[in-house]
Amino acid sequence: MENVMGTCSQEPVLTYGERAVRKSFNPSQNTDVAELKTLAAAFIDACERLKAEGKDARALSVAQTNMQQASMWAVFGATS
């Protein structure tokens, strides 16, 4: 991706799961938060793979939504 100066930015490309759990948002650099978000992102990405293979998309989407919710609660718990 080019920025306004015409040079390429070095921002990493995030997976769908990493974007879904906002993996890059961890201002305190809490290692527990990073671990929880990594695990949740991997689960969400696995569901995406299964959907691409023709598995039950609705059920997998519900699972992804619930993992996002579980991830948020886990981060809350880890930072309280």
N, CA and C atoms as an extended XYZ file, in Angstrom:
240
Properties=species:S:1:pos:R:3:atomname:S:1:resname:S:1:resid:I:1 pbc="F F F"
N         0.840       -1.169        0.000 N   MET     1
C         0.000        0.000        0.000 CA  MET     1
C         0.887        1.234        0.000 C   MET     1
N         0.603        2.179       -0.886 N   GLU     2
C         1.389        3.404       -0.931 CA  GLU     2
C         0.794        4.449       -0.017 C   GLU     2
N         1.676        5.181        0.648 N   ASN     3
C         1.201        6.307        1.442 CA  ASN     3
C         1.293        7.562        0.593 C   ASN     3
N         1.018        8.723        1.170 N   VAL     4
C         0.977        9.963        0.399 CA  VAL     4
C         2.342       10.361       -0.152 C   VAL     4
N         3.408        9.862        0.416 N   MET     5
C         4.746       10.188       -0.061 CA  MET     5
C         5.177        9.268       -1.203 C   MET     5
N         4.378        8.251       -1.521 N   GLY     6
C         4.683        7.367       -2.617 CA  GLY     6
C         5.515        6.163       -2.239 C   GLY     6
N         5.785        5.980       -0.947 N   THR     7
C         6.547        4.807       -0.517 CA  THR     7
C         5.593        3.773        0.060 C   THR     7
N         6.028        2.557        0.089 N   CYS     8
C         5.191        1.476        0.608 CA  CYS     8
C         5.218        1.469        2.126 C   CYS     8
N         4.039        1.289        2.724 N   SER     9
C         3.978        1.176        4.176 CA  SER     9
C         4.351       -0.245        4.573 C   SER     9
N         4.774       -0.432        5.796 N   GLN    10
C         5.198       -1.733        6.283 CA  GLN    10
C         4.163       -2.347        7.213 C   GLN    10
N         2.901       -1.923        7.109 N   GLU    11
C         1.857       -2.471        7.959 CA  GLU    11
C         1.609       -3.923        7.587 C   GLU    11
N         1.546       -4.816        8.602 N   PRO    12
C         1.299       -6.222        8.287 CA  PRO    12
C        -0.134       -6.426        7.792 C   PRO    12
N        -0.312       -7.397        6.936 N   VAL    13
C        -1.640       -7.751        6.450 CA  VAL    13
C        -2.258       -8.699        7.467 C   VAL    13
N        -3.386       -8.297        8.023 N   LEU    14
C        -4.053       -9.104        9.042 CA  LEU    14
C        -5.030      -10.073        8.410 C   LEU    14
N        -5.194      -11.222        9.036 N   THR    15
C        -6.183      -12.193        8.579 CA  THR    15
C        -7.575      -11.693        8.971 C   THR    15
N        -8.587      -12.364        8.441 N   TYR    16
C        -9.960      -12.018        8.820 CA  TYR    16
C       -10.144      -12.132       10.337 C   TYR    16
N        -9.638      -13.215       10.911 N   GLY    17
C        -9.762      -13.425       12.358 CA  GLY    17
C        -9.044      -12.350       13.163 C   GLY    17
N        -7.865      -11.967       12.730 N   GLU    18
C        -7.110      -10.919       13.429 CA  GLU    18
C        -7.841       -9.584       13.384 C   GLU    18
N        -8.469       -9.293       12.253 N   ARG    19
C        -9.263       -8.058       12.169 CA  ARG    19
C       -10.509       -8.160       13.041 C   ARG    19
N       -11.125       -9.348       13.074 N   ALA    20
C       -12.367       -9.548       13.831 CA  ALA    20
C       -12.174       -9.341       15.333 C   ALA    20
N       -11.009       -9.701       15.847 N   VAL    21
C       -10.761       -9.536       17.287 CA  VAL    21
C        -9.895       -8.307       17.579 C   VAL    21
N        -9.664       -7.510       16.546 N   ARG    22
C        -8.845       -6.296       16.684 CA  ARG    22
C        -7.508       -6.625       17.342 C   ARG    22
N        -6.835       -7.609       16.765 N   LYS    23
C        -5.592       -8.121       17.344 CA  LYS    23
C        -4.542       -7.032       17.535 C   LYS    23
N        -4.481       -6.077       16.641 N   SER    24
C        -3.447       -5.043       16.744 CA  SER    24
C        -3.762       -4.000       17.818 C   SER    24
N        -4.972       -4.038       18.397 N   PHE    25
C        -5.311       -3.080       19.457 CA  PHE    25
C        -4.999       -3.705       20.810 C   PHE    25
N        -3.885       -3.296       21.361 N   ASN    26
C        -3.442       -3.753       22.672 CA  ASN    26
C        -2.486       -2.687       23.208 C   ASN    26
N        -3.040       -1.498       23.552 N   PRO    27
C        -2.184       -0.372       23.907 CA  PRO    27
C        -1.229       -0.635       25.066 C   PRO    27
N        -1.619       -1.500       25.987 N   SER    28
C        -0.748       -1.780       27.140 CA  SER    28
C         0.267       -2.879       26.824 C   SER    28
N         0.179       -3.464       25.618 N   GLN    29
C         1.070       -4.554       25.225 CA  GLN    29
C         1.014       -5.713       26.220 C   GLN    29
N        -0.182       -5.970       26.742 N   ASN    30
C        -0.416       -7.032       27.712 CA  ASN    30
C        -0.254       -8.389       27.008 C   ASN    30
N         0.645       -9.230       27.522 N   THR    31
C         0.912      -10.515       26.874 CA  THR    31
C        -0.281      -11.466       26.967 C   THR    31
N        -1.052      -11.371       28.055 N   ASP    32
C        -2.249      -12.213       28.168 CA  ASP    32
C        -3.275      -11.832       27.111 C   ASP    32
N        -3.460      -10.551       26.892 N   VAL    33
C        -4.387      -10.062       25.866 CA  VAL    33
C        -3.921      -10.534       24.489 C   VAL    33
N        -2.642      -10.414       24.221 N   ALA    34
C        -2.100      -10.843       22.927 CA  ALA    34
C        -2.345      -12.333       22.707 C   ALA    34
N        -2.122      -13.142       23.734 N   GLU    35
C        -2.336      -14.584       23.616 CA  GLU    35
C        -3.807      -14.906       23.363 C   GLU    35
N        -4.702      -14.284       24.126 N   LEU    36
C        -6.133      -14.537       23.962 CA  LEU    36
C        -6.607      -14.150       22.567 C   LEU    36
N        -6.162      -13.010       22.075 N   LYS    37
C        -6.575      -12.559       20.752 CA  LYS    37
C        -5.994      -13.444       19.655 C   LYS    37
N        -4.781      -13.941       19.849 N   THR    38
C        -4.181      -14.841       18.868 CA  THR    38
C        -4.970      -16.134       18.769 C   THR    38
N        -5.343      -16.694       19.920 N   LEU    39
C        -6.135      -17.929       19.935 CA  LEU    39
C        -7.501      -17.724       19.287 C   LEU    39
N        -8.166      -16.628       19.638 N   ALA    40
C        -9.494      -16.349       19.076 CA  ALA    40
C        -9.406      -16.130       17.568 C   ALA    40
N        -8.379      -15.419       17.121 N   ALA    41
C        -8.209      -15.175       15.687 CA  ALA    41
C        -7.979      -16.478       14.932 C   ALA    41
N        -7.205      -17.382       15.508 N   ALA    42
C        -6.955      -18.677       14.860 CA  ALA    42
C        -8.253      -19.476       14.715 C   ALA    42
N        -9.089      -19.439       15.746 N   PHE    43
C       -10.379      -20.131       15.692 CA  PHE    43
C       -11.250      -19.541       14.580 C   PHE    43
N       -11.342      -18.233       14.529 N   ILE    44
C       -12.164      -17.558       13.516 CA  ILE    44
C       -11.637      -17.867       12.112 C   ILE    44
N       -10.317      -17.857       11.956 N   ASP    45
C        -9.734      -18.179       10.650 CA  ASP    45
C       -10.003      -19.630       10.257 C   ASP    45
N        -9.989      -20.547       11.232 N   ALA    46
C       -10.309      -21.947       10.945 CA  ALA    46
C       -11.748      -22.069       10.460 C   ALA    46
N       -12.647      -21.316       11.063 N   CYS    47
C       -14.045      -21.315       10.615 CA  CYS    47
C       -14.161      -20.782        9.188 C   CYS    47
N       -13.394      -19.747        8.865 N   GLU    48
C       -13.399      -19.214        7.501 CA  GLU    48
C       -12.942      -20.278        6.513 C   GLU    48
N       -11.914      -21.040        6.870 N   ARG    49
C       -11.418      -22.107        6.004 CA  ARG    49
C       -12.500      -23.158        5.775 C   ARG    49
N       -13.182      -23.525        6.854 N   LEU    50
C       -14.251      -24.518        6.733 CA  LEU    50
C       -15.396      -24.015        5.858 C   LEU    50
N       -15.732      -22.735        5.995 N   LYS    51
C       -16.778      -22.168        5.125 CA  LYS    51
C       -16.352      -22.223        3.668 C   LYS    51
N       -15.078      -21.930        3.403 N   ALA    52
C       -14.565      -21.976        2.027 CA  ALA    52
C       -14.595      -23.388        1.469 C   ALA    52
N       -14.558      -24.399        2.348 N   GLU    53
C       -14.632      -25.805        1.934 CA  GLU    53
C       -16.072      -26.281        1.757 C   GLU    53
N       -17.031      -25.377        1.970 N   GLY    54
C       -18.426      -25.721        1.752 CA  GLY    54
C       -19.173      -26.225        2.972 C   GLY    54
N       -18.564      -26.104        4.140 N   LYS    55
C       -19.241      -26.530        5.368 CA  LYS    55
C       -20.351      -25.541        5.712 C   LYS    55
N       -21.150      -25.863        6.706 N   ASP    56
C       -22.333      -25.067        7.083 CA  ASP    56
C       -21.935      -23.641        7.483 C   ASP    56
N       -22.114      -22.716        6.560 N   ALA    57
C       -21.675      -21.335        6.758 CA  ALA    57
C       -22.414      -20.648        7.903 C   ALA    57
N       -23.705      -20.912        8.033 N   ARG    58
C       -24.465      -20.255        9.093 CA  ARG    58
C       -23.960      -20.682       10.464 C   ARG    58
N       -23.800      -21.966       10.661 N   ALA    59
C       -23.324      -22.469       11.950 CA  ALA    59
C       -21.927      -21.939       12.257 C   ALA    59
N       -21.076      -21.902       11.249 N   LEU    60
C       -19.718      -21.416       11.456 CA  LEU    60
C       -19.697      -19.914       11.736 C   LEU    60
N       -20.584      -19.169       11.093 N   SER    61
C       -20.668      -17.727       11.361 CA  SER    61
C       -21.141      -17.464       12.787 C   SER    61
N       -22.093      -18.266       13.267 N   VAL    62
C       -22.546      -18.131       14.661 CA  VAL    62
C       -21.386      -18.429       15.606 C   VAL    62
N       -20.618      -19.463       15.296 N   ALA    63
C       -19.459      -19.804       16.122 CA  ALA    63
C       -18.444      -18.660       16.139 C   ALA    63
N       -18.234      -18.035       14.991 N   GLN    64
C       -17.300      -16.913       14.927 CA  GLN    64
C       -17.780      -15.747       15.776 C   GLN    64
N       -19.061      -15.439       15.688 N   THR    65
C       -19.614      -14.351       16.484 CA  THR    65
C       -19.453      -14.633       17.975 C   THR    65
N       -19.734      -15.866       18.360 N   ASN    66
C       -19.591      -16.230       19.772 CA  ASN    66
C       -18.133      -16.190       20.214 C   ASN    66
N       -17.205      -16.527       19.329 N   MET    67
C       -15.784      -16.437       19.677 CA  MET    67
C       -15.372      -14.982       19.851 C   MET    67
N       -15.895      -14.093       19.025 N   GLN    68
C       -15.598      -12.670       19.211 CA  GLN    68
C       -16.076      -12.217       20.587 C   GLN    68
N       -17.271      -12.633       20.949 N   GLN    69
C       -17.811      -12.266       22.258 CA  GLN    69
C       -16.961      -12.869       23.378 C   GLN    69
N       -16.611      -14.133       23.250 N   ALA    70
C       -15.783      -14.787       24.265 CA  ALA    70
C       -14.431      -14.093       24.388 C   ALA    70
N       -13.879      -13.698       23.263 N   SER    71
C       -12.593      -12.998       23.268 CA  SER    71
C       -12.688      -11.671       24.023 C   SER    71
N       -13.761      -10.939       23.787 N   MET    72
C       -13.939       -9.655       24.484 CA  MET    72
C       -14.054       -9.862       25.988 C   MET    72
N       -14.817      -10.867       26.396 N   TRP    73
C       -14.960      -11.137       27.832 CA  TRP    73
C       -13.644      -11.604       28.439 C   TRP    73
N       -12.899      -12.419       27.692 N   ALA    74
C       -11.612      -12.898       28.194 CA  ALA    74
C       -10.622      -11.742       28.354 C   ALA    74
N       -10.604      -10.831       27.402 N   VAL    75
C        -9.729       -9.661       27.503 CA  VAL    75
C       -10.145       -8.807       28.707 C   VAL    75
N       -11.446       -8.645       28.877 N   PHE    76
C       -11.947       -7.910       30.048 CA  PHE    76
C       -11.438       -8.568       31.332 C   PHE    76
N       -11.576       -9.876       31.402 N   GLY    77
C       -11.128      -10.595       32.585 CA  GLY    77
C        -9.630      -10.484       32.811 C   GLY    77
N        -8.870      -10.535       31.743 N   ALA    78
C        -7.408      -10.477       31.853 CA  ALA    78
C        -6.893       -9.097       32.243 C   ALA    78
N        -7.716       -8.082       31.981 N   THR    79
C        -7.247       -6.718       32.256 CA  THR    79
C        -7.928       -6.072       33.447 C   THR    79
N        -8.762       -6.835       34.165 N   SER    80
C        -9.457       -6.236       35.312 CA  SER    80
C        -8.710       -6.498       36.605 C   SER    80
